[in-house]
């Protein structure tokens, strides 16, 4: 066979193997690839070119790019630019419409006059609130009179009860059309609904709510010279706490809870100032609320020196106890000095009875007979059989 015929046979076998992917390929069936040929642009390379992270010259120097794929990429870019240029006025119009819609929605939100309703019974429903407001404002003027159409929205958040009956959280938000309707609803505050007096306020006013940043008012304990510091890291030391709070006032001592084995901080401590101003200054100062970029928890500690312990009176100061019975009624009013006669105790017939050990047939009871019976020995009983040997 000549070389040409051998090459044809190998090409035919390779084509047959490629047609059937289930067959395993042999080492002889491997395909030869020429690495010197140009490479087309990949998706990743196109993405990098669009973002400007690499240029065509750099890619061509590395991978020997195919000129056809480069021209196709340039055509795609030019077509996209033309589409963007044509669609730009449309986009401007659409963006203008979106801005108008946003402004209109903002205006609508601003026009809404909302009310916050608190102290609701947990069984109250939205329909109860609408009926309550409509019935209470029937006798008002036309402007302040509220109907069901005038109530734009009722937002009543519900609580999760693990599959039980859903209940409200005790408050709701109600929106009206006009300001006078809102004022008429606020005037209904302290009126009863489902057995509870409602608290109705303007939804935009935050009067009466506690300030989260005011730690002095948020403290559970009354003002004292002791400051409780929590959420400390385990690496905190007394020197660090002293340096952190020394500008607030004169520190008498620092009591820090530590572990017995390592001696490190347990996460909380008490800072004793000379007076109450030091602790209040620490609570008001915002720079004291973090130690080593870690937020800490602060509040007034309990001052045990101000405790009023009730002391018991001395034995001399104690008053004699009054008897539980009346002395006058129990005293003997008769003038005779003779003592009262002593009563003789009668013999108890039950104590003279003797237990009977016989039954109705005048026989000994089984329990009595067995009590005096001879017990079997607990020793090993000797065998009485015969041993046979074969």
CSV table of C-alpha atoms in Angstrom, one decimal:
chain,number,residue,atom,x,y,z
A,1,UNK,CA,0.0,0.0,0.0
A,2,UNK,CA,1.2,3.5,-0.8
A,3,UNK,CA,1.3,6.4,1.6
A,4,UNK,CA,-1.7,8.1,0.0
A,5,UNK,CA,-3.9,5.0,0.6
A,6,UNK,CA,-2.8,4.8,4.2
A,7,UNK,CA,-3.7,8.5,4.8
A,8,UNK,CA,-7.1,7.9,3.2
A,9,UNK,CA,-7.8,4.9,5.4
A,10,UNK,CA,-6.8,6.8,8.6
A,11,UNK,CA,-9.0,9.8,7.6
A,12,UNK,CA,-12.0,7.4,7.1
A,13,UNK,CA,-11.5,5.8,10.5
A,14,UNK,CA,-11.2,9.2,12.2
A,15,UNK,CA,-14.5,10.4,10.6
A,16,UNK,CA,-16.3,7.2,11.6
A,17,UNK,CA,-15.1,7.7,15.2
A,18,UNK,CA,-16.2,11.3,15.3
A,19,UNK,CA,-19.6,10.4,14.0
A,20,UNK,CA,-20.2,8.0,16.9
A,21,UNK,CA,-19.3,9.9,20.2
A,22,UNK,CA,-20.1,6.8,22.3
A,23,UNK,CA,-17.1,4.9,21.0
A,24,UNK,CA,-13.8,5.4,22.9
A,25,UNK,CA,-11.1,7.1,21.0
A,26,UNK,CA,-7.7,5.5,20.6
A,27,UNK,CA,-4.3,7.3,20.5
A,28,UNK,CA,-4.2,6.8,16.8
A,29,UNK,CA,-7.5,8.6,16.3
A,30,UNK,CA,-6.4,11.9,17.8
A,31,UNK,CA,-7.0,15.1,15.7
A,32,UNK,CA,-4.0,17.3,14.9
A,33,UNK,CA,-4.5,21.1,15.6
A,34,UNK,CA,-2.4,23.8,14.1
A,35,UNK,CA,-1.7,26.4,16.8
A,36,UNK,CA,-0.3,28.9,14.3
A,37,UNK,CA,-3.7,29.5,12.7
A,38,UNK,CA,-5.6,32.7,13.7
A,39,UNK,CA,-8.1,32.5,16.7
A,40,UNK,CA,-11.6,34.1,16.6
A,41,UNK,CA,-12.7,36.6,19.3
A,42,UNK,CA,-14.3,34.9,22.3
A,43,UNK,CA,-17.3,36.3,24.4
A,44,UNK,CA,-15.0,37.1,27.3
A,45,UNK,CA,-12.6,39.1,25.0
A,46,UNK,CA,-15.5,41.0,23.5
A,47,UNK,CA,-16.8,41.8,27.0
A,48,UNK,CA,-13.4,43.1,28.0
A,49,UNK,CA,-13.2,45.2,24.9
A,50,UNK,CA,-16.6,46.8,25.6
A,51,UNK,CA,-15.6,47.8,29.1
A,52,UNK,CA,-12.3,49.2,27.9
A,53,UNK,CA,-10.1,46.9,30.0
A,54,UNK,CA,-8.1,45.7,27.0
A,55,UNK,CA,-7.4,46.8,23.4
A,56,UNK,CA,-7.5,44.9,20.1
A,57,UNK,CA,-3.7,45.4,19.6
A,58,UNK,CA,-2.9,43.7,22.9
A,59,UNK,CA,-5.3,40.8,22.2
A,60,UNK,CA,-3.8,40.4,18.7
A,61,UNK,CA,-0.2,40.3,20.1
A,62,UNK,CA,-1.2,37.6,22.5
A,63,UNK,CA,-3.6,35.3,20.6
A,64,UNK,CA,-3.1,36.1,16.8
A,65,UNK,CA,-6.8,37.1,16.3
A,66,UNK,CA,-8.7,36.3,13.2
A,67,UNK,CA,-9.3,39.3,11.0
A,68,UNK,CA,-12.9,38.3,10.1
A,69,UNK,CA,-14.0,38.0,13.8
A,70,UNK,CA,-12.5,41.5,14.4
A,71,UNK,CA,-14.4,43.0,11.5
A,72,UNK,CA,-17.6,41.4,12.8
A,73,UNK,CA,-17.1,42.8,16.3
A,74,UNK,CA,-16.5,46.3,14.8
A,75,UNK,CA,-19.8,46.0,12.8
A,76,UNK,CA,-21.7,45.0,15.9
A,77,UNK,CA,-20.4,48.0,17.8
A,78,UNK,CA,-21.3,50.5,15.0
A,79,UNK,CA,-24.8,49.0,14.8
A,80,UNK,CA,-25.3,49.3,18.6
A,81,UNK,CA,-24.2,53.0,18.5
A,82,UNK,CA,-26.7,53.8,15.7
A,83,UNK,CA,-29.5,52.1,17.7
A,84,UNK,CA,-28.6,54.1,20.8
A,85,UNK,CA,-28.4,57.4,18.8
A,86,UNK,CA,-31.9,56.8,17.3
A,87,UNK,CA,-33.4,55.7,20.7
A,88,UNK,CA,-31.9,58.6,22.7
A,89,UNK,CA,-34.7,61.1,22.2
A,90,UNK,CA,-37.2,58.3,23.0
A,91,UNK,CA,-35.3,57.6,26.2
A,92,UNK,CA,-35.3,61.3,27.1
A,93,UNK,CA,-39.1,61.4,26.6
A,94,UNK,CA,-39.5,58.2,28.7
A,95,UNK,CA,-37.2,59.6,31.5
A,96,UNK,CA,-39.2,62.8,31.5
A,97,UNK,CA,-42.5,60.9,31.8
A,98,UNK,CA,-41.0,58.9,34.7
A,99,UNK,CA,-39.9,62.0,36.5
A,100,UNK,CA,-43.4,63.5,36.0
A,101,UNK,CA,-44.9,60.3,37.5
A,102,UNK,CA,-42.5,60.4,40.4
A,103,UNK,CA,-43.4,64.0,41.1
A,104,UNK,CA,-47.1,63.3,40.9
A,105,UNK,CA,-46.8,60.3,43.3
A,106,UNK,CA,-44.9,62.5,45.7
A,107,UNK,CA,-47.5,65.2,45.4
A,108,UNK,CA,-50.2,62.6,46.1
A,109,UNK,CA,-48.4,61.4,49.1
A,110,UNK,CA,-48.0,64.9,50.4
A,111,UNK,CA,-51.7,65.6,49.9
A,112,UNK,CA,-52.7,62.7,52.0
A,113,UNK,CA,-53.6,63.6,55.5
A,114,UNK,CA,-52.9,60.7,57.8
A,115,UNK,CA,-53.8,59.8,61.4
A,116,UNK,CA,-52.3,57.4,63.8
A,117,UNK,CA,-54.8,55.4,65.9
A,118,UNK,CA,-53.4,53.7,69.0
A,119,UNK,CA,-54.6,51.6,72.0
A,120,UNK,CA,-56.8,49.4,69.7
A,121,UNK,CA,-58.2,46.2,71.0
A,122,UNK,CA,-56.5,43.2,69.4
A,123,UNK,CA,-59.7,41.9,67.9
A,124,UNK,CA,-60.5,45.2,66.1
A,125,UNK,CA,-60.8,45.0,62.3
A,126,UNK,CA,-60.6,47.7,59.6
A,127,UNK,CA,-64.4,47.7,59.2
A,128,UNK,CA,-64.8,48.5,62.9
A,129,UNK,CA,-62.6,51.7,62.4
A,130,UNK,CA,-64.5,52.9,59.3
A,131,UNK,CA,-67.9,52.4,61.1
A,132,UNK,CA,-66.6,54.1,64.2
A,133,UNK,CA,-65.3,57.2,62.3
A,134,UNK,CA,-68.3,57.5,60.0
A,135,UNK,CA,-70.8,57.2,62.9
A,136,UNK,CA,-69.0,59.7,65.2
A,137,UNK,CA,-68.7,62.4,62.4
A,138,UNK,CA,-72.3,62.2,61.1
A,139,UNK,CA,-73.4,65.3,63.0
A,140,UNK,CA,-70.4,67.4,62.0
A,141,UNK,CA,-70.3,70.0,59.2
A,142,UNK,CA,-70.1,69.0,55.5
A,143,UNK,CA,-66.4,69.7,55.4
A,144,UNK,CA,-65.5,67.8,58.5
A,145,UNK,CA,-68.0,65.0,57.9
A,146,UNK,CA,-66.3,61.7,57.0
A,147,UNK,CA,-67.9,59.0,54.8
A,148,UNK,CA,-66.5,55.7,53.7
A,149,UNK,CA,-65.3,57.2,50.4
A,150,UNK,CA,-63.3,59.9,52.2
A,151,UNK,CA,-61.2,57.2,53.9
A,152,UNK,CA,-58.5,56.6,51.4
A,153,UNK,CA,-56.5,53.9,53.2
A,154,UNK,CA,-56.3,52.0,56.4
A,155,UNK,CA,-53.0,50.3,57.2
A,156,UNK,CA,-53.3,47.9,60.1
A,157,UNK,CA,-50.3,45.7,60.6
A,158,UNK,CA,-51.0,42.2,61.9
A,159,UNK,CA,-49.0,40.1,64.4
A,160,UNK,CA,-47.8,36.5,63.8
A,161,UNK,CA,-49.4,34.1,66.1
A,162,UNK,CA,-48.0,30.7,65.0
A,163,UNK,CA,-51.0,29.6,63.0
A,164,UNK,CA,-53.5,31.0,65.4
A,165,UNK,CA,-56.1,33.7,64.8
A,166,UNK,CA,-54.4,36.8,63.3
A,167,UNK,CA,-54.7,39.9,65.5
A,168,UNK,CA,-53.6,43.5,65.0
A,169,UNK,CA,-50.6,45.0,66.8
A,170,UNK,CA,-52.7,47.6,68.6
A,171,UNK,CA,-52.3,50.5,66.2
A,172,UNK,CA,-53.3,51.5,62.6
A,173,UNK,CA,-52.8,54.4,60.1
A,174,UNK,CA,-55.8,56.0,58.4
A,175,UNK,CA,-55.6,58.5,55.5
A,176,UNK,CA,-58.2,61.1,54.6
A,177,UNK,CA,-58.8,63.4,51.6
A,178,UNK,CA,-58.8,66.8,53.4
A,179,UNK,CA,-57.2,68.4,56.4
A,180,UNK,CA,-60.5,69.2,58.1
A,181,UNK,CA,-61.4,65.5,58.0
A,182,UNK,CA,-58.1,64.7,59.6
A,183,UNK,CA,-58.8,67.2,62.4
A,184,UNK,CA,-62.2,65.8,62.9
A,185,UNK,CA,-60.7,62.3,63.3
A,186,UNK,CA,-58.1,63.7,65.8
A,187,UNK,CA,-61.0,65.2,67.8
A,188,UNK,CA,-62.3,61.7,68.4
A,189,UNK,CA,-59.4,60.8,70.6
A,190,UNK,CA,-60.1,59.3,74.0
A,191,UNK,CA,-63.5,57.9,72.7
A,192,UNK,CA,-64.2,54.2,73.2
A,193,UNK,CA,-64.1,51.5,70.6
A,194,UNK,CA,-64.5,47.8,71.5
A,195,UNK,CA,-64.1,48.6,75.2
A,196,UNK,CA,-60.8,50.7,74.9
A,197,UNK,CA,-60.2,54.4,74.7
A,198,UNK,CA,-58.5,55.3,71.4
A,199,UNK,CA,-55.5,57.6,71.1
A,200,UNK,CA,-55.6,59.4,67.8
A,201,UNK,CA,-52.7,61.7,66.7
A,202,UNK,CA,-51.4,63.2,63.5
A,203,UNK,CA,-49.3,60.6,61.6
A,204,UNK,CA,-46.6,63.2,60.8
A,205,UNK,CA,-46.1,64.5,64.4
A,206,UNK,CA,-43.6,62.7,66.6
A,207,UNK,CA,-44.4,64.4,69.9
A,208,UNK,CA,-44.4,62.2,72.9
A,209,UNK,CA,-42.2,59.5,71.4
A,210,UNK,CA,-39.0,58.7,73.3
A,211,UNK,CA,-35.8,59.8,71.8
A,212,UNK,CA,-33.5,56.8,71.1
A,213,UNK,CA,-30.4,59.0,71.4
A,214,UNK,CA,-31.4,60.3,74.8
A,215,UNK,CA,-29.8,57.7,77.1
A,216,UNK,CA,-30.6,59.6,80.3
A,217,UNK,CA,-34.4,59.3,79.7
A,218,UNK,CA,-34.1,55.8,78.3
A,219,UNK,CA,-32.3,54.5,81.5
A,220,UNK,CA,-34.4,52.1,83.6
A,221,UNK,CA,-32.8,53.1,86.9
A,222,UNK,CA,-33.1,56.6,88.4
A,223,UNK,CA,-30.1,59.0,88.1
A,224,UNK,CA,-27.2,57.9,90.2
A,225,UNK,CA,-23.4,58.4,90.4
A,226,UNK,CA,-22.9,54.8,89.2
A,227,UNK,CA,-22.7,54.1,85.5
A,228,UNK,CA,-23.3,50.6,84.0
A,229,UNK,CA,-21.3,49.8,80.9
A,230,UNK,CA,-22.1,46.7,78.8
A,231,UNK,CA,-21.2,45.0,75.6
A,232,UNK,CA,-17.5,45.4,76.3
A,233,UNK,CA,-14.9,43.2,74.6
A,234,UNK,CA,-13.0,40.6,76.6
A,235,UNK,CA,-9.7,42.6,76.1
A,236,UNK,CA,-11.1,45.6,77.9
A,237,UNK,CA,-9.0,46.8,81.0
A,238,UNK,CA,-9.7,49.1,83.9
A,239,UNK,CA,-7.1,51.6,82.6
A,240,UNK,CA,-8.9,51.7,79.2
A,241,UNK,CA,-12.2,52.5,80.9
A,242,UNK,CA,-10.6,55.1,83.2
A,243,UNK,CA,-9.1,56.9,80.2
A,244,UNK,CA,-12.3,56.7,78.2
A,245,UNK,CA,-14.5,58.3,81.0
A,246,UNK,CA,-12.0,60.5,82.8
A,247,UNK,CA,-13.2,63.7,81.0
A,248,UNK,CA,-16.8,63.1,82.2
A,249,UNK,CA,-16.0,63.5,85.9
A,250,UNK,CA,-13.9,62.3,88.9
A,251,UNK,CA,-13.9,58.5,89.0
A,252,UNK,CA,-13.8,56.9,92.5
A,253,UNK,CA,-13.3,53.3,91.3
A,254,UNK,CA,-14.1,50.9,88.5
A,255,UNK,CA,-15.7,47.5,89.3
A,256,UNK,CA,-15.2,45.2,86.3
A,257,UNK,CA,-16.5,41.6,86.2
A,258,UNK,CA,-13.7,39.2,85.2
A,259,UNK,CA,-13.3,35.5,84.6
A,260,UNK,CA,-11.6,33.5,87.4
A,261,UNK,CA,-9.2,31.5,85.2
A,262,UNK,CA,-8.0,34.1,82.7
A,263,UNK,CA,-8.8,37.4,84.5
A,264,UNK,CA,-10.3,38.9,81.4
A,265,UNK,CA,-13.4,41.1,81.3
A,266,UNK,CA,-16.8,39.3,81.2
A,267,UNK,CA,-18.3,42.0,79.1
A,268,UNK,CA,-19.7,44.5,81.6
A,269,UNK,CA,-18.4,46.9,84.3
A,270,UNK,CA,-19.6,49.6,86.8
A,271,UNK,CA,-17.9,53.0,86.9
A,272,UNK,CA,-18.4,54.8,90.2
A,273,UNK,CA,-18.2,58.6,89.8
A,274,UNK,CA,-18.0,61.1,92.7
A,275,UNK,CA,-21.4,62.6,91.9
A,276,UNK,CA,-24.3,62.2,89.5
A,277,UNK,CA,-23.0,64.8,87.0
A,278,UNK,CA,-20.2,62.4,85.9
A,279,UNK,CA,-22.6,59.6,85.0
A,280,UNK,CA,-25.0,62.0,83.2
A,281,UNK,CA,-22.2,63.6,81.2
A,282,UNK,CA,-21.1,60.1,80.1
A,283,UNK,CA,-24.6,59.3,78.9
A,284,UNK,CA,-25.0,62.6,77.1
A,285,UNK,CA,-21.6,62.5,75.4
A,286,UNK,CA,-21.7,60.7,72.0
A,287,UNK,CA,-18.0,60.1,72.0
A,288,UNK,CA,-18.4,57.8,75.0
A,289,UNK,CA,-20.7,55.4,73.1
A,290,UNK,CA,-17.9,53.4,71.4
A,291,UNK,CA,-14.7,51.9,72.8
A,292,UNK,CA,-12.2,50.8,70.2
A,293,UNK,CA,-14.8,51.2,67.4
A,294,UNK,CA,-17.2,48.8,69.4
A,295,UNK,CA,-20.6,50.2,70.4
A,296,UNK,CA,-21.3,49.9,74.1
A,297,UNK,CA,-24.5,49.9,76.2
A,298,UNK,CA,-24.7,52.5,79.0
A,299,UNK,CA,-27.3,53.3,81.7
A,300,UNK,CA,-27.5,54.4,85.3
A,301,UNK,CA,-26.6,51.7,87.8
A,302,UNK,CA,-28.3,51.0,91.1
A,303,UNK,CA,-26.7,53.0,94.0
A,304,UNK,CA,-26.9,50.7,97.0
A,305,UNK,CA,-25.8,53.4,99.4
A,306,UNK,CA,-29.1,55.2,98.9
A,307,UNK,CA,-31.1,52.1,99.9
A,308,UNK,CA,-33.4,52.7,103.0
A,309,UNK,CA,-33.3,49.5,105.0
A,310,UNK,CA,-36.1,49.0,107.5
A,311,UNK,CA,-34.7,48.1,110.8
A,312,UNK,CA,-36.6,46.1,113.4
A,313,UNK,CA,-37.3,47.8,116.7
A,314,UNK,CA,-35.3,46.7,119.8
A,315,UNK,CA,-36.7,44.2,122.3
A,316,UNK,CA,-37.3,47.0,124.9
A,317,UNK,CA,-39.2,49.1,122.4
A,318,UNK,CA,-41.4,46.2,121.3
A,319,UNK,CA,-45.0,46.3,122.5
A,320,UNK,CA,-46.4,43.2,124.2
A,321,UNK,CA,-48.5,41.1,122.0
A,322,UNK,CA,-52.3,41.1,122.6
A,323,UNK,CA,-53.8,37.7,123.4
A,324,UNK,CA,-56.0,36.2,120.7
A,325,UNK,CA,-58.8,35.6,123.2
A,326,UNK,CA,-60.7,38.0,125.5
A,327,UNK,CA,-59.4,38.0,129.1
A,328,UNK,CA,-62.6,39.3,130.6
A,329,UNK,CA,-64.7,36.4,129.3
A,330,UNK,CA,-62.3,33.7,130.5
A,331,UNK,CA,-61.6,35.1,134.0
A,332,UNK,CA,-63.5,33.5,136.9
A,333,UNK,CA,-66.0,36.0,138.2
A,334,UNK,CA,-66.9,34.0,141.3
A,335,UNK,CA,-65.3,35.0,144.6
A,336,UNK,CA,-64.9,31.4,145.7
A,337,UNK,CA,-61.2,30.5,145.9
A,338,UNK,CA,-62.0,26.8,145.5
A,339,UNK,CA,-60.6,25.3,142.3
A,340,UNK,CA,-62.9,23.7,139.8
A,341,UNK,CA,-63.5,19.9,140.1
A,342,UNK,CA,-61.2,17.6,138.3
A,343,UNK,CA,-62.9,15.3,135.8
A,344,UNK,CA,-62.1,11.6,136.0
A,345,UNK,CA,-61.0,10.0,132.8
A,346,UNK,CA,-63.2,7.2,131.7
A,347,UNK,CA,-61.5,4.0,130.5
A,348,UNK,CA,-61.6,3.6,126.7
A,349,UNK,CA,-63.3,0.4,125.7
A,350,UNK,CA,-61.3,0.2,122.5
A,351,UNK,CA,-58.0,0.1,124.3
A,352,UNK,CA,-59.1,-2.9,126.4
A,353,UNK,CA,-59.9,-5.0,123.3
A,354,UNK,CA,-57.5,-7.8,122.4
A,355,UNK,CA,-56.9,-8.8,118.8
A,356,UNK,CA,-58.6,-12.1,117.8
A,357,UNK,CA,-56.4,-14.7,115.9
A,358,UNK,CA,-59.3,-16.9,115.0
A,359,UNK,CA,-61.8,-16.7,112.2
A,360,UNK,CA,-65.6,-17.2,112.3
A,361,UNK,CA,-65.2,-21.0,112.4
A,362,UNK,CA,-63.0,-20.8,115.5
A,363,UNK,CA,-59.8,-21.7,113.5
A,364,UNK,CA,-56.5,-20.0,113.4
A,365,UNK,CA,-56.1,-17.6,110.6
A,366,UNK,CA,-53.9,-18.6,107.7
A,367,UNK,CA,-51.5,-15.7,108.3
A,368,UNK,CA,-51.1,-16.6,112.0
A,369,UNK,CA,-50.5,-20.2,111.2
A,370,UNK,CA,-47.9,-19.5,108.5
A,371,UNK,CA,-46.1,-17.0,110.8
A,372,UNK,CA,-45.2,-19.8,113.2
A,373,UNK,CA,-44.5,-22.5,110.5
A,374,UNK,CA,-41.0,-23.8,110.0
A,375,UNK,CA,-39.1,-22.2,107.1
A,376,UNK,CA,-37.3,-24.2,104.4
A,377,UNK,CA,-33.5,-24.1,104.6
A,378,UNK,CA,-31.8,-22.0,102.0
A,379,UNK,CA,-28.7,-24.4,101.9
A,380,UNK,CA,-27.8,-26.6,98.9
A,381,UNK,CA,-29.9,-29.8,98.9
A,382,UNK,CA,-27.8,-33.0,98.5
A,383,UNK,CA,-28.5,-35.0,95.4
A,384,UNK,CA,-30.3,-38.3,95.8
A,385,UNK,CA,-29.8,-39.7,92.3
A,386,UNK,CA,-27.4,-42.5,91.2
A,387,UNK,CA,-24.3,-41.8,89.1
A,388,UNK,CA,-24.0,-44.3,86.2
A,389,UNK,CA,-20.7,-44.7,84.4
A,390,UNK,CA,-20.3,-46.3,81.0
